[in-house]
Tab-separated table of C-alpha atoms in Angstrom:
chain	number	residue	atom	x	y	z
A	1237	MET	CA	112.455	-18.409	-117.157
A	1238	ASP	CA	109.591	-18.464	-114.839
A	1239	GLN	CA	105.923	-17.415	-115.676
A	1240	SER	CA	106.104	-14.158	-114.016
A	1241	GLU	CA	109.257	-13.198	-115.613
A	1242	LEU	CA	107.768	-14.372	-118.986
A	1243	ILE	CA	104.593	-12.234	-118.372
A	1244	LEU	CA	106.620	-9.167	-117.549
A	1245	THR	CA	108.983	-9.609	-120.692
A	1246	SER	CA	105.510	-10.105	-122.891
A	1247	LYS	CA	104.129	-6.721	-121.478
A	1248	MET	CA	107.513	-5.115	-122.208
A	1249	LEU	CA	107.539	-6.268	-125.756
A	1250	TYR	CA	103.712	-5.338	-126.200
A	1251	ARG	CA	104.626	-1.672	-124.856
A	1252	LEU	CA	107.427	-1.621	-127.309
A	1253	ILE	CA	105.469	-2.507	-130.383
A	1254	PHE	CA	102.825	-0.010	-129.391
A	1255	LEU	CA	105.490	2.716	-128.932
A	1256	LEU	CA	106.973	1.622	-132.316
A	1257	CYS	CA	103.439	1.815	-133.903
A	1258	LEU	CA	102.818	5.325	-132.369
A	1259	VAL	CA	106.094	6.811	-133.972
A	1260	ALA	CA	105.428	5.193	-137.212
A	1261	ALA	CA	101.936	6.849	-137.079
A	1262	ALA	CA	103.371	10.154	-136.306
A	1263	ARG	CA	106.019	9.924	-139.311
A	1264	ALA	CA	103.095	9.019	-141.301
A	1265	ASP	CA	101.230	11.898	-140.492
A	1266	ASP	CA	104.167	14.205	-140.934
A	1267	ALA	CA	104.756	12.941	-144.390
A	1268	GLN	CA	101.087	13.466	-145.397
A	1269	SER	CA	101.328	16.983	-143.827
A	1270	PRO	CA	102.452	19.706	-145.982
A	1271	LYS	CA	105.994	21.059	-145.498
A	1272	ILE	CA	105.812	24.774	-144.388
A	1273	ILE	CA	108.560	26.925	-143.908
A	1274	ILE	CA	108.095	30.501	-142.243
A	1275	VAL	CA	110.699	33.056	-142.457
A	1276	GLY	CA	111.100	34.991	-139.353
A	1277	ALA	CA	110.276	34.249	-135.829
A	1278	GLY	CA	108.944	37.589	-134.919
A	1279	PRO	CA	105.176	37.545	-133.489
A	1280	SER	CA	103.585	36.894	-136.821
A	1281	GLY	CA	105.902	33.852	-137.400
A	1282	ILE	CA	105.610	32.565	-133.926
A	1283	ALA	CA	101.676	32.939	-134.394
A	1284	ALA	CA	101.561	31.278	-137.444
A	1285	ALA	CA	103.930	28.501	-136.137
A	1286	SER	CA	101.846	27.904	-133.064
A	1287	LYS	CA	98.496	27.754	-135.045
A	1288	LEU	CA	99.670	25.216	-137.428
A	1289	LEU	CA	101.169	22.961	-134.707
A	1290	GLU	CA	98.051	23.215	-132.643
A	1291	ASN	CA	96.171	21.927	-135.423
A	1292	GLY	CA	98.381	19.087	-136.347
A	1293	PHE	CA	100.303	20.586	-138.951
A	1294	ASN	CA	103.490	19.377	-137.560
A	1295	ASN	CA	105.883	19.734	-140.603
A	1296	VAL	CA	106.825	23.205	-140.113
A	1297	LEU	CA	110.036	24.874	-139.895
A	1298	ILE	CA	110.971	28.628	-138.990
A	1299	LEU	CA	114.054	30.266	-140.479
A	1300	GLU	CA	115.246	33.260	-138.169
A	1301	ALA	CA	118.042	35.515	-139.200
A	1302	GLU	CA	118.949	36.522	-135.644
A	1303	ASP	CA	120.071	34.687	-132.881
A	1304	ARG	CA	117.265	35.121	-131.007
A	1305	ILE	CA	113.230	34.689	-131.629
A	1306	GLY	CA	110.982	38.002	-131.316
A	1307	GLY	CA	111.894	40.055	-134.252
A	1308	ARG	CA	110.689	43.519	-133.310
A	1309	VAL	CA	109.644	42.378	-129.784
A	1310	TYR	CA	112.934	42.417	-128.081
A	1311	THR	CA	112.758	42.078	-124.300
A	1312	THR	CA	116.478	42.259	-122.980
A	1313	PRO	CA	118.052	42.490	-119.508
A	1314	PHE	CA	119.134	46.019	-118.487
A	1315	ASP	CA	120.517	46.761	-115.169
A	1316	LYS	CA	118.489	44.963	-112.637
A	1317	TYR	CA	115.334	44.922	-114.710
A	1318	VAL	CA	114.215	43.657	-118.542
A	1319	VAL	CA	113.532	46.295	-121.041
A	1320	ASP	CA	111.678	46.499	-124.362
A	1321	LEU	CA	113.923	47.834	-126.924
A	1322	GLY	CA	111.226	47.253	-129.746
A	1323	ALA	CA	107.532	47.083	-128.834
A	1324	GLN	CA	106.625	47.982	-125.227
A	1325	TRP	CA	103.032	48.711	-124.848
A	1326	ILE	CA	99.805	46.993	-125.768
A	1327	HIS	CA	97.827	49.281	-127.695
A	1328	GLY	CA	94.005	49.218	-126.646
A	1329	GLU	CA	91.954	46.438	-125.449
A	1330	LYS	CA	88.931	45.772	-127.954
A	1331	ASP	CA	89.482	43.344	-130.820
A	1332	ASN	CA	93.329	43.335	-129.873
A	1333	ALA	CA	94.973	39.925	-130.018
A	1334	ALA	CA	97.754	40.753	-127.488
A	1335	TYR	CA	95.493	42.213	-125.034
A	1336	GLU	CA	93.108	39.103	-125.290
A	1337	LEU	CA	95.999	36.810	-124.688
A	1338	ALA	CA	97.522	38.440	-121.739
A	1339	SER	CA	94.958	40.082	-119.738
A	1340	PRO	CA	93.145	36.773	-118.313
A	1341	LEU	CA	96.547	35.959	-116.858
A	1342	ASN	CA	97.016	39.079	-114.930
A	1343	LEU	CA	100.316	40.207	-116.700
A	1344	THR	CA	99.336	43.647	-117.646
A	1345	ASP	CA	98.702	47.270	-116.050
A	1346	HIS	CA	96.938	50.039	-117.155
A	1347	ALA	CA	98.180	53.737	-117.375
A	1348	SER	CA	97.112	56.503	-114.992
A	1349	PRO	CA	94.043	58.557	-116.092
A	1350	ASP	CA	95.996	61.446	-115.118
A	1351	THR	CA	99.242	61.015	-117.256
A	1352	LEU	CA	98.959	64.434	-118.754
A	1353	ASP	CA	99.301	65.950	-115.362
A	1354	HIS	CA	102.623	64.386	-114.825
A	1355	MET	CA	104.066	65.336	-118.028
A	1356	LYS	CA	106.183	68.539	-117.721
A	1357	THR	CA	107.795	70.403	-120.627
A	1358	TYR	CA	110.954	72.445	-120.693
A	1359	MET	CA	112.913	74.211	-122.923
A	1360	SER	CA	115.841	72.477	-124.206
A	1361	THR	CA	117.934	75.057	-122.177
A	1362	GLY	CA	115.917	74.120	-119.228
A	1363	GLU	CA	113.095	76.875	-118.541
A	1364	LEU	CA	109.609	75.202	-117.480
A	1365	ILE	CA	106.946	75.714	-120.148
A	1366	ASP	CA	103.839	77.003	-118.562
A	1367	PRO	CA	101.714	73.730	-117.738
A	1368	ALA	CA	98.533	75.162	-118.498
A	1369	ILE	CA	99.499	76.265	-121.995
A	1370	MET	CA	100.953	72.835	-122.367
A	1371	LYS	CA	98.152	70.910	-121.498
A	1372	ASN	CA	96.143	73.090	-123.686
A	1373	LEU	CA	98.049	72.443	-126.647
A	1374	THR	CA	98.411	68.778	-126.059
A	1375	ILE	CA	94.656	68.204	-125.686
A	1376	PHE	CA	93.951	70.277	-128.896
A	1377	TYR	CA	96.625	68.227	-130.668
A	1378	LEU	CA	95.000	64.870	-129.606
A	1379	GLU	CA	91.549	65.977	-130.450
A	1380	LEU	CA	92.901	66.919	-133.904
A	1381	MET	CA	94.416	63.144	-134.233
A	1382	GLU	CA	90.938	61.685	-133.386
A	1383	ASP	CA	88.837	63.886	-135.769
A	1384	HIS	CA	88.777	62.240	-138.932
A	1385	ALA	CA	86.326	64.664	-140.423
A	1386	ILE	CA	88.851	67.657	-140.432
A	1387	MET	CA	90.680	65.774	-143.116
A	1388	SER	CA	87.830	66.750	-145.866
A	1389	SER	CA	88.950	70.100	-145.631
A	1390	ASP	CA	91.143	71.787	-148.558
A	1391	GLU	CA	94.109	72.311	-146.150
A	1392	CYS	CA	93.862	68.733	-144.956
A	1393	LYS	CA	94.229	66.834	-148.143
A	1394	ARG	CA	97.032	64.580	-148.764
A	1395	SER	CA	99.598	65.466	-145.966
A	1396	ILE	CA	98.850	65.334	-142.207
A	1397	GLY	CA	101.952	67.581	-141.563
A	1398	LYS	CA	100.399	70.324	-143.547
A	1399	CYS	CA	97.068	70.044	-142.227
A	1400	TYR	CA	98.023	70.103	-138.316
A	1401	VAL	CA	100.361	73.118	-139.156
A	1402	HIS	CA	97.475	74.763	-140.519
A	1403	LYS	CA	95.065	73.933	-137.592
A	1404	LEU	CA	97.543	74.483	-134.972
A	1405	ARG	CA	98.252	78.023	-136.383
A	1406	GLU	CA	94.815	78.797	-136.286
A	1407	HIS	CA	94.771	77.404	-132.571
A	1408	PHE	CA	97.766	79.653	-131.645
A	1409	LYS	CA	95.817	82.826	-132.258
A	1410	LYS	CA	93.779	81.869	-129.022
A	1411	LEU	CA	97.217	82.054	-127.063
A	1412	PRO	CA	98.639	85.445	-127.648
A	1413	GLU	CA	101.567	84.612	-125.212
A	1414	LEU	CA	103.089	82.714	-127.889
A	1415	ASN	CA	105.236	84.657	-130.285
A	1416	ASP	CA	106.079	83.398	-133.567
A	1417	THR	CA	109.377	81.781	-132.466
A	1418	MET	CA	107.629	79.828	-129.963
A	1419	GLN	CA	104.967	78.800	-132.406
A	1420	ASP	CA	107.590	77.359	-134.632
A	1421	GLN	CA	109.130	75.266	-131.595
A	1422	PHE	CA	105.548	73.794	-130.874
A	1423	LEU	CA	105.417	72.701	-134.537
A	1424	TRP	CA	108.674	71.106	-134.261
A	1425	HIS	CA	107.482	69.411	-131.153
A	1426	TYR	CA	104.353	68.102	-132.498
A	1427	ASN	CA	106.088	66.910	-135.724
A	1428	LEU	CA	108.090	64.598	-133.324
A	1429	VAL	CA	105.021	63.586	-131.665
A	1430	GLN	CA	103.334	62.533	-134.867
A	1431	THR	CA	106.385	60.898	-136.243
A	1432	GLY	CA	106.548	58.679	-133.222
A	1433	TYR	CA	103.256	57.328	-134.373
A	1434	ASP	CA	103.759	57.280	-138.190
A	1435	PRO	CA	107.637	56.940	-138.233
A	1436	ALA	CA	108.198	59.359	-141.406
A	1437	ASP	CA	111.354	61.471	-141.652
A	1438	ASN	CA	108.852	64.308	-141.418
A	1439	TRP	CA	105.334	64.478	-140.863
A	1440	THR	CA	104.619	66.286	-144.034
A	1441	ASP	CA	105.201	62.914	-145.658
A	1442	ILE	CA	102.484	61.091	-143.659
A	1443	ALA	CA	99.159	60.929	-145.778
A	1444	SER	CA	96.041	62.247	-144.518
A	1445	ASP	CA	93.935	60.656	-147.728
A	1446	ASN	CA	93.721	57.416	-145.903
A	1447	SER	CA	94.098	58.425	-142.269
A	1448	ASP	CA	91.161	56.449	-141.385
A	1449	GLU	CA	92.675	53.176	-142.739
A	1450	TYR	CA	94.184	52.389	-139.487
A	1451	ARG	CA	91.448	51.504	-136.689
A	1452	VAL	CA	92.434	52.038	-133.326
A	1453	SER	CA	91.651	49.334	-130.791
A	1454	GLU	CA	89.199	50.961	-128.142
A	1455	GLY	CA	90.734	51.233	-124.629
A	1456	ASP	CA	94.005	52.042	-122.870
A	1457	GLN	CA	96.595	52.642	-125.517
A	1458	VAL	CA	99.673	52.251	-123.205
A	1459	ILE	CA	98.854	49.051	-121.378
A	1460	ASN	CA	102.416	47.920	-119.849
A	1461	TRP	CA	103.597	44.601	-118.730
A	1462	LYS	CA	104.425	45.418	-115.054
A	1463	GLU	CA	108.023	44.114	-114.376
A	1464	ARG	CA	108.034	41.674	-117.577
A	1465	GLY	CA	108.356	42.661	-121.156
A	1466	TYR	CA	106.434	42.285	-124.335
A	1467	GLY	CA	108.443	39.205	-124.857
A	1468	THR	CA	106.006	37.452	-122.613
A	1469	ILE	CA	103.598	37.261	-125.667
A	1470	LEU	CA	105.776	34.940	-127.476
A	1471	ASP	CA	105.712	32.575	-124.554
A	1472	ILE	CA	101.914	32.657	-124.539
A	1473	LEU	CA	101.746	32.097	-128.014
A	1474	MET	CA	103.838	29.172	-127.784
A	1475	LYS	CA	101.875	27.942	-124.842
A	1476	LYS	CA	105.047	27.881	-122.502
A	1477	PHE	CA	103.310	30.338	-120.326
A	1478	PRO	CA	101.267	29.673	-117.870
A	1479	ASN	CA	101.689	25.900	-118.117
A	1480	PRO	CA	105.132	24.958	-119.386
A	1481	GLU	CA	103.997	21.284	-119.827
A	1482	GLU	CA	101.648	22.455	-122.639
A	1483	GLU	CA	104.593	24.144	-124.618
A	1484	LEU	CA	104.084	23.691	-128.288
A	1485	PRO	CA	107.437	22.563	-129.956
A	1486	VAL	CA	107.918	25.788	-132.000
A	1487	LEU	CA	111.569	26.238	-130.600
A	1488	ASN	CA	112.506	22.672	-131.536
A	1489	LYS	CA	111.408	23.712	-135.116
A	1490	THR	CA	113.333	27.060	-135.418
A	1491	ILE	CA	116.694	27.468	-136.674
A	1492	LEU	CA	118.394	30.749	-135.477
A	1493	ASN	CA	120.994	32.520	-137.526
A	1494	ALA	CA	119.479	31.453	-140.631
A	1495	GLU	CA	119.221	34.280	-142.897
A	1496	VAL	CA	117.281	33.734	-146.153
A	1497	SER	CA	118.745	34.802	-149.330
A	1498	LYS	CA	116.579	33.060	-151.935
A	1499	VAL	CA	113.003	31.939	-152.354
A	1500	ASP	CA	112.597	30.030	-155.594
A	1501	TYR	CA	109.087	29.481	-156.612
A	1502	SER	CA	109.860	28.602	-160.123
A	1503	ASN	CA	109.286	24.625	-159.669
A	1504	GLU	CA	106.597	23.333	-161.787
A	1505	ASP	CA	105.297	21.089	-159.070
A	1506	GLY	CA	104.452	23.973	-157.059
A	1507	THR	CA	107.342	23.372	-154.239
A	1508	VAL	CA	109.418	26.298	-153.033
A	1509	LYS	CA	113.323	26.195	-152.431
A	1510	VAL	CA	114.474	28.309	-149.809
A	1511	THR	CA	118.222	29.056	-149.485
A	1512	THR	CA	119.930	30.339	-146.436
A	1513	SER	CA	123.249	32.639	-146.648
A	1514	ASP	CA	125.155	29.758	-145.468
A	1515	GLY	CA	124.180	27.615	-148.617
A	1516	LYS	CA	121.719	25.429	-147.059
A	1517	GLU	CA	118.653	24.524	-148.859
A	1518	TYR	CA	115.087	23.765	-147.888
A	1519	THR	CA	112.231	22.457	-149.844
A	1520	ALA	CA	108.143	23.336	-148.857
A	1521	ASP	CA	104.879	23.241	-150.101
A	1522	TYR	CA	104.252	26.752	-148.514
A	1523	VAL	CA	106.654	29.561	-147.648
A	1524	ILE	CA	105.016	32.308	-145.243
A	1525	MET	CA	107.202	35.259	-145.445
A	1526	THR	CA	107.166	37.603	-142.242
A	1527	PRO	CA	110.194	39.793	-142.454
A	1528	SER	CA	109.938	43.492	-141.879
A	1529	LEU	CA	108.683	45.582	-144.666
A	1530	GLY	CA	112.183	47.267	-144.712
A	1531	VAL	CA	113.880	44.113	-145.508
A	1532	LEU	CA	111.398	43.375	-148.350
A	1533	LYS	CA	112.028	46.931	-149.892
A	1534	GLU	CA	115.908	46.402	-149.417
A	1535	LYS	CA	116.012	42.675	-151.055
A	1536	TYR	CA	112.889	42.134	-153.260
A	1537	GLU	CA	114.870	42.256	-156.297
A	1538	THR	CA	117.498	39.626	-155.175
A	1539	MET	CA	115.632	37.441	-152.832
A	1540	PHE	CA	112.843	35.965	-155.154
A	1541	ASN	CA	112.913	33.737	-158.357
A	1542	PRO	CA	111.063	34.438	-160.261
A	1543	PRO	CA	110.845	38.359	-159.596
A	1544	LEU	CA	107.869	39.139	-157.602
A	1545	PRO	CA	104.663	40.298	-159.673
A	1546	GLU	CA	104.442	43.800	-160.572
A	1547	ASP	CA	101.624	44.665	-158.013
A	1548	LYS	CA	103.598	43.067	-155.442
A	1549	VAL	CA	106.652	45.318	-155.908
A	1550	ARG	CA	104.532	48.462	-156.287
A	1551	ASN	CA	103.121	47.787	-152.716
A	1552	ILE	CA	106.343	47.086	-151.152
A	1553	LYS	CA	107.815	50.236	-152.669
A	1554	GLY	CA	104.660	52.285	-151.987
A	1555	LEU	CA	103.961	51.489	-148.254
A	1556	GLY	CA	105.897	53.749	-145.913
A	1557	PHE	CA	108.341	52.002	-143.415
A	1558	GLY	CA	110.244	54.390	-140.896
A	1559	ASN	CA	112.492	54.415	-137.931
A	1560	ALA	CA	112.271	55.230	-134.105
A	1561	CYS	CA	114.694	54.450	-131.179
A	1562	LYS	CA	114.635	54.152	-127.513
A	1563	ILE	CA	117.632	55.020	-125.064
A	1564	PHE	CA	117.217	53.619	-121.713
A	1565	LEU	CA	119.015	55.209	-118.818
A	1566	ALA	CA	119.809	53.404	-115.192
A	1567	PHE	CA	120.195	55.470	-112.115
A	1568	ASP	CA	120.915	54.461	-108.587
A	1569	ASP	CA	117.728	56.201	-107.420
A	1570	PRO	CA	114.392	57.717	-109.117
A	1571	TRP	CA	115.517	61.364	-108.336
A	1572	PHE	CA	113.645	62.263	-111.761
A	1573	ASN	CA	110.343	61.181	-110.332
A	1574	PRO	CA	110.089	62.186	-106.555
A	1575	GLN	CA	106.487	61.477	-106.518
A	1576	GLY	CA	106.869	58.154	-107.803
A	1577	VAL	CA	104.079	58.355	-110.367
A	1578	LYS	CA	103.505	55.477	-112.835
A	1579	ASN	CA	103.179	57.624	-116.101
A	1580	GLY	CA	104.796	60.915	-116.727
A	1581	GLY	CA	108.029	62.414	-117.889
A	1582	HIS	CA	110.017	65.380	-118.971
A	1583	SER	CA	109.421	66.576	-122.851
A	1584	ILE	CA	111.882	68.874	-124.564
A	1585	LEU	CA	110.772	71.992	-126.536
A	1586	TRP	CA	113.725	72.769	-128.655
A	1587	SER	CA	114.930	76.302	-128.874
A	1588	VAL	CA	115.421	77.690	-132.667
A	1589	ASP	CA	119.000	78.333	-131.808
A	1590	GLU	CA	119.818	74.635	-130.475
A	1591	LEU	CA	117.658	73.356	-133.549
A	1592	GLU	CA	120.024	75.403	-135.875
A	1593	THR	CA	123.229	74.768	-134.108
A	1594	LEU	CA	122.823	70.616	-133.731
A	1595	HIS	CA	121.369	70.562	-137.346
A	1596	THR	CA	124.896	71.735	-138.763
A	1597	ASP	CA	126.893	68.885	-137.175
A	1598	PRO	CA	126.510	65.151	-138.462
A	1599	LYS	CA	127.304	64.019	-135.032
A	1600	THR	CA	124.557	65.924	-133.242
A	1601	MET	CA	121.971	66.122	-135.750
A	1602	TRP	CA	119.974	63.184	-133.986
A	1603	MET	CA	119.637	65.044	-130.704
A	1604	VAL	CA	116.977	67.427	-131.966
A	1605	TYR	CA	114.743	64.469	-132.715
A	1606	ALA	CA	114.599	63.323	-129.281
A	1607	LEU	CA	111.118	63.877	-127.629
A	1608	GLY	CA	112.011	63.809	-124.066
A	1609	PHE	CA	112.929	61.655	-121.053
A	1610	TYR	CA	110.138	59.459	-119.797
A	1611	PHE	CA	109.436	57.212	-116.753
A	1612	VAL	CA	109.414	53.376	-117.313
A	1613	GLU	CA	106.304	51.589	-115.417
A	1614	HIS	CA	107.187	49.386	-112.709
A	1615	LYS	CA	110.912	49.907	-113.119
A	1616	PRO	CA	111.530	53.101	-110.916
A	1617	ASN	CA	115.458	53.711	-111.489
A	1618	LEU	CA	114.880	53.793	-115.366
A	1619	MET	CA	113.952	56.396	-117.704
A	1620	TYR	CA	113.801	56.332	-121.580
A	1621	VAL	CA	114.454	58.692	-124.375
A	1622	TRP	CA	112.044	58.481	-127.317
A	1623	VAL	CA	113.831	59.621	-130.733
A	1624	SER	CA	111.628	60.114	-133.750
A	1625	GLY	CA	111.813	59.446	-137.427
A	1626	GLU	CA	115.044	60.496	-139.055
A	1627	GLY	CA	116.884	60.987	-135.852
A	1628	ALA	CA	116.730	57.334	-135.122
A	1629	ARG	CA	118.334	56.680	-138.387
A	1630	LEU	CA	120.789	59.450	-138.016
A	1631	MET	CA	121.794	58.190	-134.514
A	1632	ASP	CA	122.910	54.602	-135.977
A	1633	ASP	CA	125.909	55.947	-137.201
A	1634	LEU	CA	127.189	57.129	-133.751
A	1635	THR	CA	128.934	54.837	-131.279
A	1636	ASP	CA	127.338	53.956	-127.983
A	1637	GLU	CA	129.825	56.144	-126.179
A	1638	GLU	CA	128.980	58.960	-128.477
A	1639	VAL	CA	125.153	58.711	-127.704
A	1640	PHE	CA	125.814	58.179	-124.183
A	1641	GLN	CA	127.578	61.489	-123.540
A	1642	GLN	CA	125.279	63.397	-125.652
A	1643	THR	CA	122.338	62.156	-123.961
A	1644	LYS	CA	123.839	63.105	-120.688
A	1645	THR	CA	124.472	66.490	-121.905
A	1646	MET	CA	120.715	66.723	-123.139
A	1647	LEU	CA	119.534	65.598	-119.648
A	1648	ASN	CA	121.694	68.174	-117.620
A	1649	ASN	CA	120.534	71.013	-119.929
A	1650	LEU	CA	117.192	69.933	-119.545
A	1651	LEU	CA	116.743	69.503	-115.873
A	1652	SER	CA	119.489	70.689	-113.886
A	1653	LYS	CA	117.926	73.887	-112.962
A	1654	HIS	CA	115.016	71.890	-111.319
A	1655	PHE	CA	116.528	68.479	-109.922
A	1656	ASN	CA	119.705	67.292	-108.526
A	1657	VAL	CA	120.729	65.572	-111.445
A	1658	THR	CA	123.057	62.322	-111.096
A	1659	GLU	CA	125.119	60.490	-113.405
A	1660	PRO	CA	123.429	57.797	-115.304
A	1661	LYS	CA	125.121	54.512	-114.620
A	1662	ALA	CA	124.395	52.537	-117.790
A	1663	MET	CA	122.803	52.955	-121.159
A	1664	ILE	CA	121.078	50.694	-123.630
A	1665	ARG	CA	119.828	51.714	-126.917
A	1666	SER	CA	117.738	49.892	-129.979
A	1667	LYS	CA	119.431	49.902	-133.513
A	1668	TRP	CA	116.719	49.020	-135.605
A	1669	HIS	CA	117.909	50.794	-139.076
A	1670	GLN	CA	121.629	49.716	-138.667
A	1671	ASN	CA	120.324	46.050	-138.414
A	1672	GLN	CA	120.354	44.552	-141.792
A	1673	HIS	CA	117.559	41.943	-140.696
A	1674	PHE	CA	114.900	45.008	-139.911
A	1675	ARG	CA	115.976	48.182	-141.595
A	1676	GLY	CA	113.462	50.143	-139.354
A	1677	THR	CA	110.804	49.722	-136.982
A	1678	TYR	CA	107.416	49.803	-138.394
A	1679	SER	CA	104.871	50.767	-141.354
A	1680	PHE	CA	103.055	53.792	-142.012
A	1681	ARG	CA	101.065	55.588	-145.079
A	1682	SER	CA	103.243	58.012	-146.904
A	1683	LEU	CA	102.255	60.194	-149.745
A	1684	GLU	CA	104.133	57.618	-151.913
A	1685	THR	CA	101.545	55.048	-150.589
A	1686	VAL	CA	98.599	57.176	-151.952
A	1687	ASN	CA	100.270	58.091	-155.270
A	1688	THR	CA	100.886	54.341	-156.052
A	1689	ASN	CA	97.698	53.111	-154.483
A	1690	SER	CA	99.380	50.834	-152.484
A	1691	SER	CA	97.916	49.136	-149.331
A	1692	ALA	CA	98.593	46.323	-146.659
A	1693	LYS	CA	95.762	44.279	-148.013
A	1694	GLN	CA	97.428	44.098	-151.512
A	1695	LEU	CA	100.581	43.271	-149.870
A	1696	SER	CA	99.333	40.449	-147.962
A	1697	GLU	CA	97.939	38.600	-151.095
A	1698	PRO	CA	99.771	35.198	-151.806
A	1699	ILE	CA	101.626	34.378	-154.752
A	1700	MET	CA	99.785	31.495	-156.375
A	1701	LYS	CA	101.233	28.501	-158.372
A	1702	ASN	CA	99.099	25.760	-159.753
A	1703	GLY	CA	96.019	27.153	-158.176
A	1704	LYS	CA	97.603	27.155	-154.747
A	1705	PRO	CA	99.232	29.798	-152.287
A	1706	VAL	CA	102.911	28.940	-152.481
A	1707	VAL	CA	104.622	32.178	-151.088
A	1708	LEU	CA	102.348	33.945	-148.477
A	1709	PHE	CA	102.886	37.356	-146.556
A	1710	GLY	CA	102.442	38.134	-142.853
A	1711	GLY	CA	103.782	40.900	-140.540
A	1712	GLU	CA	102.397	43.862	-139.225
A	1713	ALA	CA	102.728	45.642	-142.519
A	1714	THR	CA	100.261	43.363	-144.077
A	1715	HIS	CA	97.551	43.777	-141.795
A	1716	GLU	CA	94.916	46.099	-143.451
A	1717	HIS	CA	93.745	48.141	-140.091
A	1718	LYS	CA	96.248	47.349	-137.419
A	1719	PHE	CA	99.505	47.822	-139.075
A	1720	SER	CA	102.555	49.041	-137.008
A	1721	THR	CA	101.199	47.056	-133.994
A	1722	VAL	CA	102.513	43.753	-132.370
A	1723	HIS	CA	98.613	42.661	-132.212
A	1724	GLY	CA	98.325	43.325	-135.976
A	1725	ALA	CA	101.554	41.168	-136.492
A	1726	ILE	CA	100.177	38.187	-134.411
A	1727	SER	CA	96.798	38.445	-136.405
A	1728	THR	CA	98.548	38.179	-139.736
A	1729	GLY	CA	100.349	35.187	-138.539
A	1730	TRP	CA	97.000	33.424	-137.653
A	1731	ARG	CA	95.497	34.631	-140.960
A	1732	GLU	CA	98.329	32.846	-143.202
A	1733	ALA	CA	98.120	29.621	-140.980
A	1734	GLU	CA	94.468	29.632	-140.977
A	1735	ARG	CA	94.790	30.309	-145.112
A	1736	ILE	CA	96.787	26.803	-145.166
A	1737	MET	CA	94.613	25.114	-142.873
A	1738	ASN	CA	91.432	25.893	-144.675
A	1739	LEU	CA	93.012	24.934	-148.041
A	1740	HIS	CA	93.704	21.593	-146.610
A	1741	LYS	CA	90.213	21.089	-144.960
A	1742	LYS	CA	88.807	21.661	-148.310
A	1743	THR	CA	90.882	19.519	-149.966
A	1744	ASN	CA	90.031	16.931	-147.277
A	1745	ASP	CA	86.411	17.607	-147.364
A	1746	GLU	CA	86.135	17.134	-151.196
A	1747	ALA	CA	88.085	13.871	-150.996
């Protein structure tokens, strides 16, 4: 071997030794890093994992029950677009984690300021409601929602539904053209609107006592993702977007189809054993729970050992968790939106006769919870139907073909007198209640919440063992003021990651 070959071989040897040292150091760091299991790969779980990995906590594992990440953020292909079967809009701009992440990347678009002018309301049998009356009522209703001072009146204690019925009936007196029948129809309509915000079965179960607990992020409440979907927020959190070379190894540390069946925090050494439904076991120093409140309600008795503390159970049972559904329809052309407006649609005012008739048949009961047919921003050949509260749960019992046929019937009855209605070529819908990994959509404040003195803040408190938090709780239902939102879920993931990071920073500082 000549001198040049010797030098080359030596350099290669040194590089190999250097690489081995790096690997050894990385393994040593991993060994010293606490073991952290995150249950659920929704926005909260992804946010927690990303925050931990970004700060050198590499011993992270996500166990996700579904065959995809995202949780109730579910962007999926449909027709020639992608649609959001779950979260669809960013609600607000100020103090909103999702907006603050997305807005600098030019990914979002705002609603039109004249949205109300592009909303038409029809009787379910097709007669157009006077737009002036509809606008008057809608503006009054929106003002009701924003006026927390009215909740101090006797009529508005406890139930938002009872409060709004009283206030709306007072306002109806200013509109003599509305007879008693029409007034009842409008009350049902705004019940559906309200249970779209707070997904109770009926607005009489939505609490007014703590209606100011939810804090609106100021700004546009229906910011859309242009041609993209809300799933983009996951890529941003994982740093997969906009620079793929900076991506954090979140996906590499995620196991899909790993439904957690048991969380055992009985070990005296403070470790937690997590078992999945296929019998696999994992041990961690910390477990961050981010499943939906619906899953906790259904499985809290069987999932945890020892049983959860009484206060934790009280909050799981006491907080409201409900349902909503979207049905997307694809057409060959946008006949339903001839002006090409960005926001708008066709709302339904259900006739009393149809309410009574459809309610008598279990197959059709869900239909009267349909609020209307609406345009999808930046996806001109699509419309979606919003189905509120109880209707979303009832609809889960039907086949796709049954829902498709009934939806087409609704559409024809509603719009055939005003448009040349064409046949939708495809349908896709959400099934959140039916799915055992969700059992609903998002949380709200019910009368039971008030009666049991339950709160998101209490739900978020970790379970302690040997003076440290061993089972931690994230997810939208655990955010004190931004529950029911993706930005709330993201913030709770960061919160629980920082709880662990701060604990170890404190320990290191003391050492």
